[in-house]
Amino acid sequence: MRGVVLAGGSGSRLLPLTKVTNKHLLPVWNKPMIYYPLETLRGMGITEILIVTGGDSSGDFLKLLGNGNEFGIKLYYAYQEGEGGIADALKLAEGFVDDSKYDSKFIVMLGDNIIRGSLLSFASNFKCQPSGAKILLKEVNDPSRFGVANITNGIITDIIEKPKDPISPYAVTGIYGYDRSVFDFIKTLKPSERGELEITDVNRYYMQQGKLTYEIWEDFWSDAGTFESLALASKYIKELYNG
Ligand code: G1P
């Protein structure tokens, strides 16, 4: 399978850190944030990866990562105009996915998601799934910051983006497996109240089709898009390496 890292957005929750650079280039302990999702995808056996970025610092991704040789991967780049949201950024991966000689299913990872451990079995379980989508959930203390999935009898029955009163402790992490029908669905999507094409609406579409599977992640996972979570991720990685 091929992989896609979404690394656009304005990073407004991290201002002024993101005033002159892209959020995904900021340090998480001793490495730029974008290294972590790339390493996670590589650990899933994915070596052809599209980075979707945007804004004024997009050229810095090329300077930092080049063609991916140094990391043992092959990198491709796409440029998102404006701030249309995660599903809008994903649209730009259509040609890249259709071009794959391996599989039209693919893995998407948000560029600010930091995870410890291997997602190899997540990827191979998704590969065996005939069609549809797969998401990774994590039990958290502050679900209202995330998309939240309600599970009844082992099936996802609802997903709500940043609910005021969360219906469960299960956050939808930024790690998704999709088949290529995602692109046809995104073309029909309408912007949410905050003016973005929401990835939660994409996942709800698969849920309504009965084609959304999930796994619950027991090891460390965090996003790094707020001061709190960026500090937590850095602290965690530091302790992991330095004991
Ligand atoms: C996004 C998604 C949300 C998901 C989160 C994971 O939120 O919209 O559903 O739980 O990523 O990191 P954002 O960080 O863009 O607010």
PDB file of C-alpha atoms and ligand atoms in Angstrom:
ATOM      1  CA  MET A   1       0.000   0.000   0.000  1.00  0.00           C
ATOM      2  CA  ARG A   2       0.969   3.619  -0.433  1.00  0.00           C
ATOM      3  CA  GLY A   3       0.795   6.191   2.372  1.00  0.00           C
ATOM      4  CA  VAL A   4      -0.250   9.817   2.695  1.00  0.00           C
ATOM      5  CA  VAL A   5       0.854  12.285   5.386  1.00  0.00           C
ATOM      6  CA  LEU A   6      -1.324  15.359   5.753  1.00  0.00           C
ATOM      7  CA  ALA A   7       0.867  18.250   6.874  1.00  0.00           C
ATOM      8  CA  GLY A   8      -0.997  21.422   5.903  1.00  0.00           C
ATOM      9  CA  GLY A   9      -3.110  23.771   8.001  1.00  0.00           C
ATOM     10  CA  SER A  10      -2.274  27.029   9.697  1.00  0.00           C
ATOM     11  CA  GLY A  11      -1.346  25.584  13.108  1.00  0.00           C
ATOM     12  CA  SER A  12      -3.277  28.432  14.714  1.00  0.00           C
ATOM     13  CA  ARG A  13      -3.447  26.677  18.086  1.00  0.00           C
ATOM     14  CA  LEU A  14       0.353  26.913  18.279  1.00  0.00           C
ATOM     15  CA  LEU A  15       0.757  30.617  17.487  1.00  0.00           C
ATOM     16  CA  PRO A  16       3.244  32.317  17.652  1.00  0.00           C
ATOM     17  CA  LEU A  17       5.353  29.155  17.112  1.00  0.00           C
ATOM     18  CA  THR A  18       3.693  28.701  13.739  1.00  0.00           C
ATOM     19  CA  LYS A  19       3.856  32.339  12.631  1.00  0.00           C
ATOM     20  CA  VAL A  20       6.853  31.770  10.329  1.00  0.00           C
ATOM     21  CA  THR A  21       6.881  27.993   9.934  1.00  0.00           C
ATOM     22  CA  ASN A  22       4.628  25.010   9.405  1.00  0.00           C
ATOM     23  CA  LYS A  23       3.518  23.147  12.557  1.00  0.00           C
ATOM     24  CA  HIS A  24       4.899  19.840  11.258  1.00  0.00           C
ATOM     25  CA  LEU A  25       8.431  21.236  11.106  1.00  0.00           C
ATOM     26  CA  LEU A  26       8.466  22.140  14.818  1.00  0.00           C
ATOM     27  CA  PRO A  27      10.582  19.933  17.108  1.00  0.00           C
ATOM     28  CA  VAL A  28       9.145  17.038  19.080  1.00  0.00           C
ATOM     29  CA  TRP A  29      12.062  16.430  21.413  1.00  0.00           C
ATOM     30  CA  ASN A  30      15.038  15.878  19.070  1.00  0.00           C
ATOM     31  CA  LYS A  31      13.364  15.585  15.656  1.00  0.00           C
ATOM     32  CA  PRO A  32      11.019  17.600  13.452  1.00  0.00           C
ATOM     33  CA  MET A  33       7.405  16.495  14.030  1.00  0.00           C
ATOM     34  CA  ILE A  34       6.988  15.167  10.460  1.00  0.00           C
ATOM     35  CA  TYR A  35       9.701  12.515  11.050  1.00  0.00           C
ATOM     36  CA  TYR A  36       7.404  10.591  13.398  1.00  0.00           C
ATOM     37  CA  PRO A  37       4.512   9.828  11.011  1.00  0.00           C
ATOM     38  CA  LEU A  38       7.029   9.014   8.269  1.00  0.00           C
ATOM     39  CA  GLU A  39       8.729   6.522  10.596  1.00  0.00           C
ATOM     40  CA  THR A  40       5.372   5.046  11.592  1.00  0.00           C
ATOM     41  CA  LEU A  41       4.386   4.512   7.954  1.00  0.00           C
ATOM     42  CA  ARG A  42       7.784   3.014   7.144  1.00  0.00           C
ATOM     43  CA  GLY A  43       7.263   0.647  10.090  1.00  0.00           C
ATOM     44  CA  MET A  44       4.052  -0.496   8.378  1.00  0.00           C
ATOM     45  CA  GLY A  45       6.108  -1.502   5.348  1.00  0.00           C
ATOM     46  CA  ILE A  46       4.959   1.582   3.407  1.00  0.00           C
ATOM     47  CA  THR A  47       7.765   3.140   1.375  1.00  0.00           C
ATOM     48  CA  GLU A  48       5.952   5.328  -1.170  1.00  0.00           C
ATOM     49  CA  ILE A  49       4.555   8.336   0.649  1.00  0.00           C
ATOM     50  CA  LEU A  50       2.813  11.526  -0.452  1.00  0.00           C
ATOM     51  CA  ILE A  51       3.191  14.583   1.766  1.00  0.00           C
ATOM     52  CA  VAL A  52       0.371  17.088   1.375  1.00  0.00           C
ATOM     53  CA  THR A  53       1.400  20.465   2.686  1.00  0.00           C
ATOM     54  CA  GLY A  54       0.569  24.126   2.136  1.00  0.00           C
ATOM     55  CA  GLY A  55       1.347  27.680   3.157  1.00  0.00           C
ATOM     56  CA  ASP A  56       4.556  29.697   2.876  1.00  0.00           C
ATOM     57  CA  SER A  57       6.917  27.083   4.353  1.00  0.00           C
ATOM     58  CA  SER A  58       6.048  24.227   2.034  1.00  0.00           C
ATOM     59  CA  GLY A  59       9.450  24.456   0.314  1.00  0.00           C
ATOM     60  CA  ASP A  60      11.112  23.695   3.664  1.00  0.00           C
ATOM     61  CA  PHE A  61       9.714  20.134   3.561  1.00  0.00           C
ATOM     62  CA  LEU A  62      11.737  19.525   0.410  1.00  0.00           C
ATOM     63  CA  LYS A  63      14.848  21.013   2.031  1.00  0.00           C
ATOM     64  CA  LEU A  64      14.384  18.825   5.088  1.00  0.00           C
ATOM     65  CA  LEU A  65      13.296  15.537   3.537  1.00  0.00           C
ATOM     66  CA  GLY A  66      14.391  15.653  -0.104  1.00  0.00           C
ATOM     67  CA  ASN A  67      13.301  12.607  -2.072  1.00  0.00           C
ATOM     68  CA  GLY A  68      13.232  10.439   1.052  1.00  0.00           C
ATOM     69  CA  ASN A  69      16.390   8.467   0.201  1.00  0.00           C
ATOM     70  CA  GLU A  70      17.971   9.220   3.549  1.00  0.00           C
ATOM     71  CA  PHE A  71      14.973   7.597   5.265  1.00  0.00           C
ATOM     72  CA  GLY A  72      14.715   4.601   2.960  1.00  0.00           C
ATOM     73  CA  ILE A  73      11.436   5.823   1.472  1.00  0.00           C
ATOM     74  CA  LYS A  74      10.288   7.495  -1.738  1.00  0.00           C
ATOM     75  CA  LEU A  75       8.603  10.836  -1.194  1.00  0.00           C
ATOM     76  CA  TYR A  76       6.092  12.723  -3.330  1.00  0.00           C
ATOM     77  CA  TYR A  77       4.657  16.152  -2.589  1.00  0.00           C
ATOM     78  CA  ALA A  78       1.343  17.933  -3.149  1.00  0.00           C
ATOM     79  CA  TYR A  79       0.376  21.522  -2.334  1.00  0.00           C
ATOM     80  CA  GLN A  80      -2.948  22.391  -0.695  1.00  0.00           C
ATOM     81  CA  GLU A  81      -4.241  25.889  -1.401  1.00  0.00           C
ATOM     82  CA  GLY A  82      -6.084  27.553   1.464  1.00  0.00           C
ATOM     83  CA  GLU A  83      -7.336  25.981   4.687  1.00  0.00           C
ATOM     84  CA  GLY A  84     -10.049  23.648   3.468  1.00  0.00           C
ATOM     85  CA  GLY A  85      -9.598  20.990   6.152  1.00  0.00           C
ATOM     86  CA  ILE A  86      -8.289  17.439   6.357  1.00  0.00           C
ATOM     87  CA  ALA A  87     -10.670  15.894   3.812  1.00  0.00           C
ATOM     88  CA  ASP A  88      -9.898  18.730   1.376  1.00  0.00           C
ATOM     89  CA  ALA A  89      -6.170  17.946   1.690  1.00  0.00           C
ATOM     90  CA  LEU A  90      -6.882  14.268   1.147  1.00  0.00           C
ATOM     91  CA  LYS A  91      -8.498  15.050  -2.222  1.00  0.00           C
ATOM     92  CA  LEU A  92      -5.024  15.835  -3.555  1.00  0.00           C
ATOM     93  CA  ALA A  93      -3.953  12.210  -3.077  1.00  0.00           C
ATOM     94  CA  GLU A  94      -6.322  10.826  -5.739  1.00  0.00           C
ATOM     95  CA  GLY A  95      -3.812  10.656  -8.614  1.00  0.00           C
ATOM     96  CA  PHE A  96      -1.086   9.319  -6.308  1.00  0.00           C
ATOM     97  CA  VAL A  97      -3.318   6.463  -5.126  1.00  0.00           C
ATOM     98  CA  ASP A  98      -4.583   5.621  -8.625  1.00  0.00           C
ATOM     99  CA  ASP A  99      -1.000   5.523  -9.843  1.00  0.00           C
ATOM    100  CA  SER A 100      -0.040   2.786  -7.371  1.00  0.00           C
ATOM    101  CA  LYS A 101       0.865  -0.511  -8.948  1.00  0.00           C
ATOM    102  CA  TYR A 102       0.192  -2.336  -5.685  1.00  0.00           C
ATOM    103  CA  ASP A 103      -3.213  -1.621  -4.176  1.00  0.00           C
ATOM    104  CA  SER A 104      -5.889   1.055  -4.422  1.00  0.00           C
ATOM    105  CA  LYS A 105      -6.290   0.931  -0.633  1.00  0.00           C
ATOM    106  CA  PHE A 106      -3.973   3.257   1.268  1.00  0.00           C
ATOM    107  CA  ILE A 107      -3.062   4.560   4.726  1.00  0.00           C
ATOM    108  CA  VAL A 108      -3.418   8.195   5.784  1.00  0.00           C
ATOM    109  CA  MET A 109      -1.669   9.709   8.771  1.00  0.00           C
ATOM    110  CA  LEU A 110      -2.050  13.214  10.151  1.00  0.00           C
ATOM    111  CA  GLY A 111       1.373  14.840  10.335  1.00  0.00           C
ATOM    112  CA  ASP A 112       0.992  15.808  14.005  1.00  0.00           C
ATOM    113  CA  ASN A 113       0.205  12.320  15.285  1.00  0.00           C
ATOM    114  CA  ILE A 114       2.911  10.641  17.348  1.00  0.00           C
ATOM    115  CA  ILE A 115       2.648   6.971  18.153  1.00  0.00           C
ATOM    116  CA  ARG A 116       4.876   4.417  19.834  1.00  0.00           C
ATOM    117  CA  GLY A 117       4.983   0.915  18.455  1.00  0.00           C
ATOM    118  CA  SER A 118       4.289  -0.838  15.201  1.00  0.00           C
ATOM    119  CA  LEU A 119       1.083  -0.505  13.207  1.00  0.00           C
ATOM    120  CA  LEU A 120       2.085  -3.343  10.912  1.00  0.00           C
ATOM    121  CA  SER A 121      -0.870  -5.490  11.976  1.00  0.00           C
ATOM    122  CA  PHE A 122      -3.292  -2.553  11.547  1.00  0.00           C
ATOM    123  CA  ALA A 123      -2.009  -2.232   7.965  1.00  0.00           C
ATOM    124  CA  SER A 124      -2.158  -5.932   7.184  1.00  0.00           C
ATOM    125  CA  ASN A 125      -5.628  -6.304   8.711  1.00  0.00           C
ATOM    126  CA  PHE A 126      -6.809  -3.425   6.546  1.00  0.00           C
ATOM    127  CA  LYS A 127      -5.180  -5.001   3.500  1.00  0.00           C
ATOM    128  CA  CYS A 128      -7.234  -8.164   4.102  1.00  0.00           C
ATOM    129  CA  GLN A 129     -10.457  -6.136   4.405  1.00  0.00           C
ATOM    130  CA  PRO A 130     -12.182  -6.368   0.991  1.00  0.00           C
ATOM    131  CA  SER A 131     -13.194  -2.672   0.891  1.00  0.00           C
ATOM    132  CA  GLY A 132     -14.148   0.271   3.100  1.00  0.00           C
ATOM    133  CA  ALA A 133     -12.184   2.059   5.794  1.00  0.00           C
ATOM    134  CA  LYS A 134     -10.439   1.357   9.071  1.00  0.00           C
ATOM    135  CA  ILE A 135      -9.697   3.757  11.926  1.00  0.00           C
ATOM    136  CA  LEU A 136      -7.530   3.573  15.024  1.00  0.00           C
ATOM    137  CA  LEU A 137      -9.108   4.560  18.339  1.00  0.00           C
ATOM    138  CA  LYS A 138      -7.456   5.503  21.614  1.00  0.00           C
ATOM    139  CA  GLU A 139      -9.030   5.783  25.059  1.00  0.00           C
ATOM    140  CA  VAL A 140      -8.251   9.311  26.338  1.00  0.00           C
ATOM    141  CA  ASN A 141      -9.079  11.521  29.324  1.00  0.00           C
ATOM    142  CA  ASP A 142     -10.067  14.554  27.233  1.00  0.00           C
ATOM    143  CA  PRO A 143     -12.155  13.173  24.344  1.00  0.00           C
ATOM    144  CA  SER A 144     -13.856  16.493  23.590  1.00  0.00           C
ATOM    145  CA  ARG A 145     -10.642  17.632  21.828  1.00  0.00           C
ATOM    146  CA  PHE A 146     -11.085  14.953  19.160  1.00  0.00           C
ATOM    147  CA  GLY A 147     -13.448  13.067  16.925  1.00  0.00           C
ATOM    148  CA  VAL A 148     -15.166  10.629  19.307  1.00  0.00           C
ATOM    149  CA  ALA A 149     -16.513   7.187  18.401  1.00  0.00           C
ATOM    150  CA  ASN A 150     -19.395   5.507  20.174  1.00  0.00           C
ATOM    151  CA  ILE A 151     -19.163   1.719  20.192  1.00  0.00           C
ATOM    152  CA  THR A 152     -22.139  -0.561  20.800  1.00  0.00           C
ATOM    153  CA  ASN A 153     -21.766  -4.334  20.739  1.00  0.00           C
ATOM    154  CA  GLY A 154     -18.384  -4.047  19.052  1.00  0.00           C
ATOM    155  CA  ILE A 155     -19.660  -1.808  16.248  1.00  0.00           C
ATOM    156  CA  ILE A 156     -19.103   1.928  15.771  1.00  0.00           C
ATOM    157  CA  THR A 157     -22.569   3.440  15.914  1.00  0.00           C
ATOM    158  CA  ASP A 158     -21.685   7.143  15.898  1.00  0.00           C
ATOM    159  CA  ILE A 159     -18.747   9.520  15.452  1.00  0.00           C
ATOM    160  CA  ILE A 160     -18.941  13.133  16.573  1.00  0.00           C
ATOM    161  CA  GLU A 161     -16.288  15.792  15.937  1.00  0.00           C
ATOM    162  CA  LYS A 162     -15.202  17.560  19.140  1.00  0.00           C
ATOM    163  CA  PRO A 163     -18.387  16.916  21.143  1.00  0.00           C
ATOM    164  CA  LYS A 164     -19.078  19.121  24.196  1.00  0.00           C
ATOM    165  CA  ASP A 165     -20.413  16.081  26.041  1.00  0.00           C
ATOM    166  CA  PRO A 166     -18.427  13.125  24.722  1.00  0.00           C
ATOM    167  CA  ILE A 167     -20.391   9.930  24.297  1.00  0.00           C
ATOM    168  CA  SER A 168     -17.371   7.699  24.964  1.00  0.00           C
ATOM    169  CA  PRO A 169     -13.671   7.937  25.881  1.00  0.00           C
ATOM    170  CA  TYR A 170     -12.575   6.726  22.438  1.00  0.00           C
ATOM    171  CA  ALA A 171     -10.789   9.389  20.398  1.00  0.00           C
ATOM    172  CA  VAL A 172     -10.453   8.821  16.671  1.00  0.00           C
ATOM    173  CA  THR A 173      -6.714   9.114  16.074  1.00  0.00           C
ATOM    174  CA  GLY A 174      -5.298  10.553  12.865  1.00  0.00           C
ATOM    175  CA  ILE A 175      -4.484   7.146  11.397  1.00  0.00           C
ATOM    176  CA  TYR A 176      -6.900   5.911   8.763  1.00  0.00           C
ATOM    177  CA  GLY A 177      -7.091   3.260   6.067  1.00  0.00           C
ATOM    178  CA  TYR A 178      -9.281   4.063   3.036  1.00  0.00           C
ATOM    179  CA  ASP A 179     -10.222   2.489  -0.256  1.00  0.00           C
ATOM    180  CA  ARG A 180     -10.299   4.681  -3.347  1.00  0.00           C
ATOM    181  CA  SER A 181     -14.055   5.313  -3.089  1.00  0.00           C
ATOM    182  CA  VAL A 182     -13.100   7.949  -0.510  1.00  0.00           C
ATOM    183  CA  PHE A 183     -12.296  10.344  -3.372  1.00  0.00           C
ATOM    184  CA  ASP A 184     -15.751  10.021  -4.915  1.00  0.00           C
ATOM    185  CA  PHE A 185     -17.351  10.662  -1.528  1.00  0.00           C
ATOM    186  CA  ILE A 186     -15.185  13.716  -0.746  1.00  0.00           C
ATOM    187  CA  LYS A 187     -16.369  15.315  -4.002  1.00  0.00           C
ATOM    188  CA  THR A 188     -19.920  15.303  -2.578  1.00  0.00           C
ATOM    189  CA  LEU A 189     -18.935  16.665   0.865  1.00  0.00           C
ATOM    190  CA  LYS A 190     -20.075  20.076   2.056  1.00  0.00           C
ATOM    191  CA  PRO A 191     -17.995  22.258   4.423  1.00  0.00           C
ATOM    192  CA  SER A 192     -18.859  22.126   8.128  1.00  0.00           C
ATOM    193  CA  GLU A 193     -19.774  25.156  10.249  1.00  0.00           C
ATOM    194  CA  ARG A 194     -16.070  25.979  10.619  1.00  0.00           C
ATOM    195  CA  GLY A 195     -15.789  26.025   6.805  1.00  0.00           C
ATOM    196  CA  GLU A 196     -13.776  22.792   6.462  1.00  0.00           C
ATOM    197  CA  LEU A 197     -14.301  19.412   4.821  1.00  0.00           C
ATOM    198  CA  GLU A 198     -14.261  17.181   7.894  1.00  0.00           C
ATOM    199  CA  ILE A 199     -12.561  13.797   8.054  1.00  0.00           C
ATOM    200  CA  THR A 200     -15.228  12.804  10.601  1.00  0.00           C
ATOM    201  CA  ASP A 201     -17.873  13.139   7.858  1.00  0.00           C
ATOM    202  CA  VAL A 202     -15.780  10.808   5.685  1.00  0.00           C
ATOM    203  CA  ASN A 203     -15.591   8.226   8.487  1.00  0.00           C
ATOM    204  CA  ARG A 204     -19.325   8.573   9.171  1.00  0.00           C
ATOM    205  CA  TYR A 205     -20.012   7.827   5.504  1.00  0.00           C
ATOM    206  CA  TYR A 206     -18.160   4.502   5.760  1.00  0.00           C
ATOM    207  CA  MET A 207     -19.899   3.805   9.081  1.00  0.00           C
ATOM    208  CA  GLN A 208     -23.320   4.307   7.470  1.00  0.00           C
ATOM    209  CA  GLN A 209     -22.336   1.869   4.702  1.00  0.00           C
ATOM    210  CA  GLY A 210     -21.374  -0.722   7.360  1.00  0.00           C
ATOM    211  CA  LYS A 211     -17.814  -0.606   5.993  1.00  0.00           C
ATOM    212  CA  LEU A 212     -15.921   0.980   8.872  1.00  0.00           C
ATOM    213  CA  THR A 213     -13.723  -1.263  11.027  1.00  0.00           C
ATOM    214  CA  TYR A 214     -11.555  -0.162  13.950  1.00  0.00           C
ATOM    215  CA  GLU A 215      -8.799  -1.186  16.308  1.00  0.00           C
ATOM    216  CA  ILE A 216      -8.150   0.208  19.777  1.00  0.00           C
ATOM    217  CA  TRP A 217      -4.551   1.296  20.432  1.00  0.00           C
ATOM    218  CA  GLU A 218      -3.208   0.424  23.873  1.00  0.00           C
ATOM    219  CA  ASP A 219       0.277   1.977  23.623  1.00  0.00           C
ATOM    220  CA  PHE A 220       1.247   5.668  23.567  1.00  0.00           C
ATOM    221  CA  TRP A 221      -0.496   7.981  21.098  1.00  0.00           C
ATOM    222  CA  SER A 222      -0.779  11.755  21.088  1.00  0.00           C
ATOM    223  CA  ASP A 223      -1.369  14.544  18.659  1.00  0.00           C
ATOM    224  CA  ALA A 224       1.019  17.496  18.946  1.00  0.00           C
ATOM    225  CA  GLY A 225      -1.165  20.332  17.749  1.00  0.00           C
ATOM    226  CA  THR A 226      -1.602  22.240  21.021  1.00  0.00           C
ATOM    227  CA  PHE A 227       0.958  23.536  23.539  1.00  0.00           C
ATOM    228  CA  GLU A 228      -0.133  20.861  26.035  1.00  0.00           C
ATOM    229  CA  SER A 229       0.024  17.947  23.605  1.00  0.00           C
ATOM    230  CA  LEU A 230       3.259  19.156  21.963  1.00  0.00           C
ATOM    231  CA  ALA A 231       4.931  19.329  25.384  1.00  0.00           C
ATOM    232  CA  LEU A 232       3.518  15.930  26.355  1.00  0.00           C
ATOM    233  CA  ALA A 233       4.741  14.289  23.139  1.00  0.00           C
ATOM    234  CA  SER A 234       8.248  15.808  23.556  1.00  0.00           C
ATOM    235  CA  LYS A 235       8.428  14.706  27.185  1.00  0.00           C
ATOM    236  CA  TYR A 236       7.286  11.204  26.312  1.00  0.00           C
ATOM    237  CA  ILE A 237       9.795  10.782  23.469  1.00  0.00           C
ATOM    238  CA  LYS A 238      12.600  12.170  25.649  1.00  0.00           C
ATOM    239  CA  GLU A 239      11.837   9.647  28.396  1.00  0.00           C
ATOM    240  CA  LEU A 240      11.594   6.853  25.859  1.00  0.00           C
ATOM    241  CA  TYR A 241      15.095   7.538  24.532  1.00  0.00           C
ATOM    242  CA  ASN A 242      16.843   8.763  27.676  1.00  0.00           C
ATOM    243  CA  GLY A 243      15.136   6.651  30.310  1.00  0.00           C
TER     244      GLY A 243
HETATM  245  C1  G1P B   1      -8.329  16.082  13.729  1.00  0.00           C
HETATM  246  C2  G1P B   1      -9.643  15.375  13.414  1.00  0.00           C
HETATM  247  C3  G1P B   1     -10.166  14.651  14.660  1.00  0.00           C
HETATM  248  C4  G1P B   1      -9.104  13.693  15.197  1.00  0.00           C
HETATM  249  C5  G1P B   1      -7.772  14.426  15.418  1.00  0.00           C
HETATM  250  C6  G1P B   1      -6.665  13.430  15.747  1.00  0.00           C
HETATM  251  O1  G1P B   1      -8.567  17.112  14.613  1.00  0.00           O
HETATM  252  O2  G1P B   1     -10.594  16.340  12.963  1.00  0.00           O
HETATM  253  O3  G1P B   1     -11.323  13.917  14.327  1.00  0.00           O
HETATM  254  O4  G1P B   1      -9.555  13.125  16.415  1.00  0.00           O
HETATM  255  O5  G1P B   1      -7.375  15.162  14.251  1.00  0.00           O
HETATM  256  O6  G1P B   1      -5.405  14.032  15.895  1.00  0.00           O
HETATM  257  P1  G1P B   1      -7.657  18.454  14.622  1.00  0.00           P
HETATM  258  O7  G1P B   1      -6.378  18.088  15.311  1.00  0.00           O
HETATM  259  O8  G1P B   1      -7.431  18.847  13.210  1.00  0.00           O
HETATM  260  O9  G1P B   1      -8.452  19.444  15.400  1.00  0.00           O
END
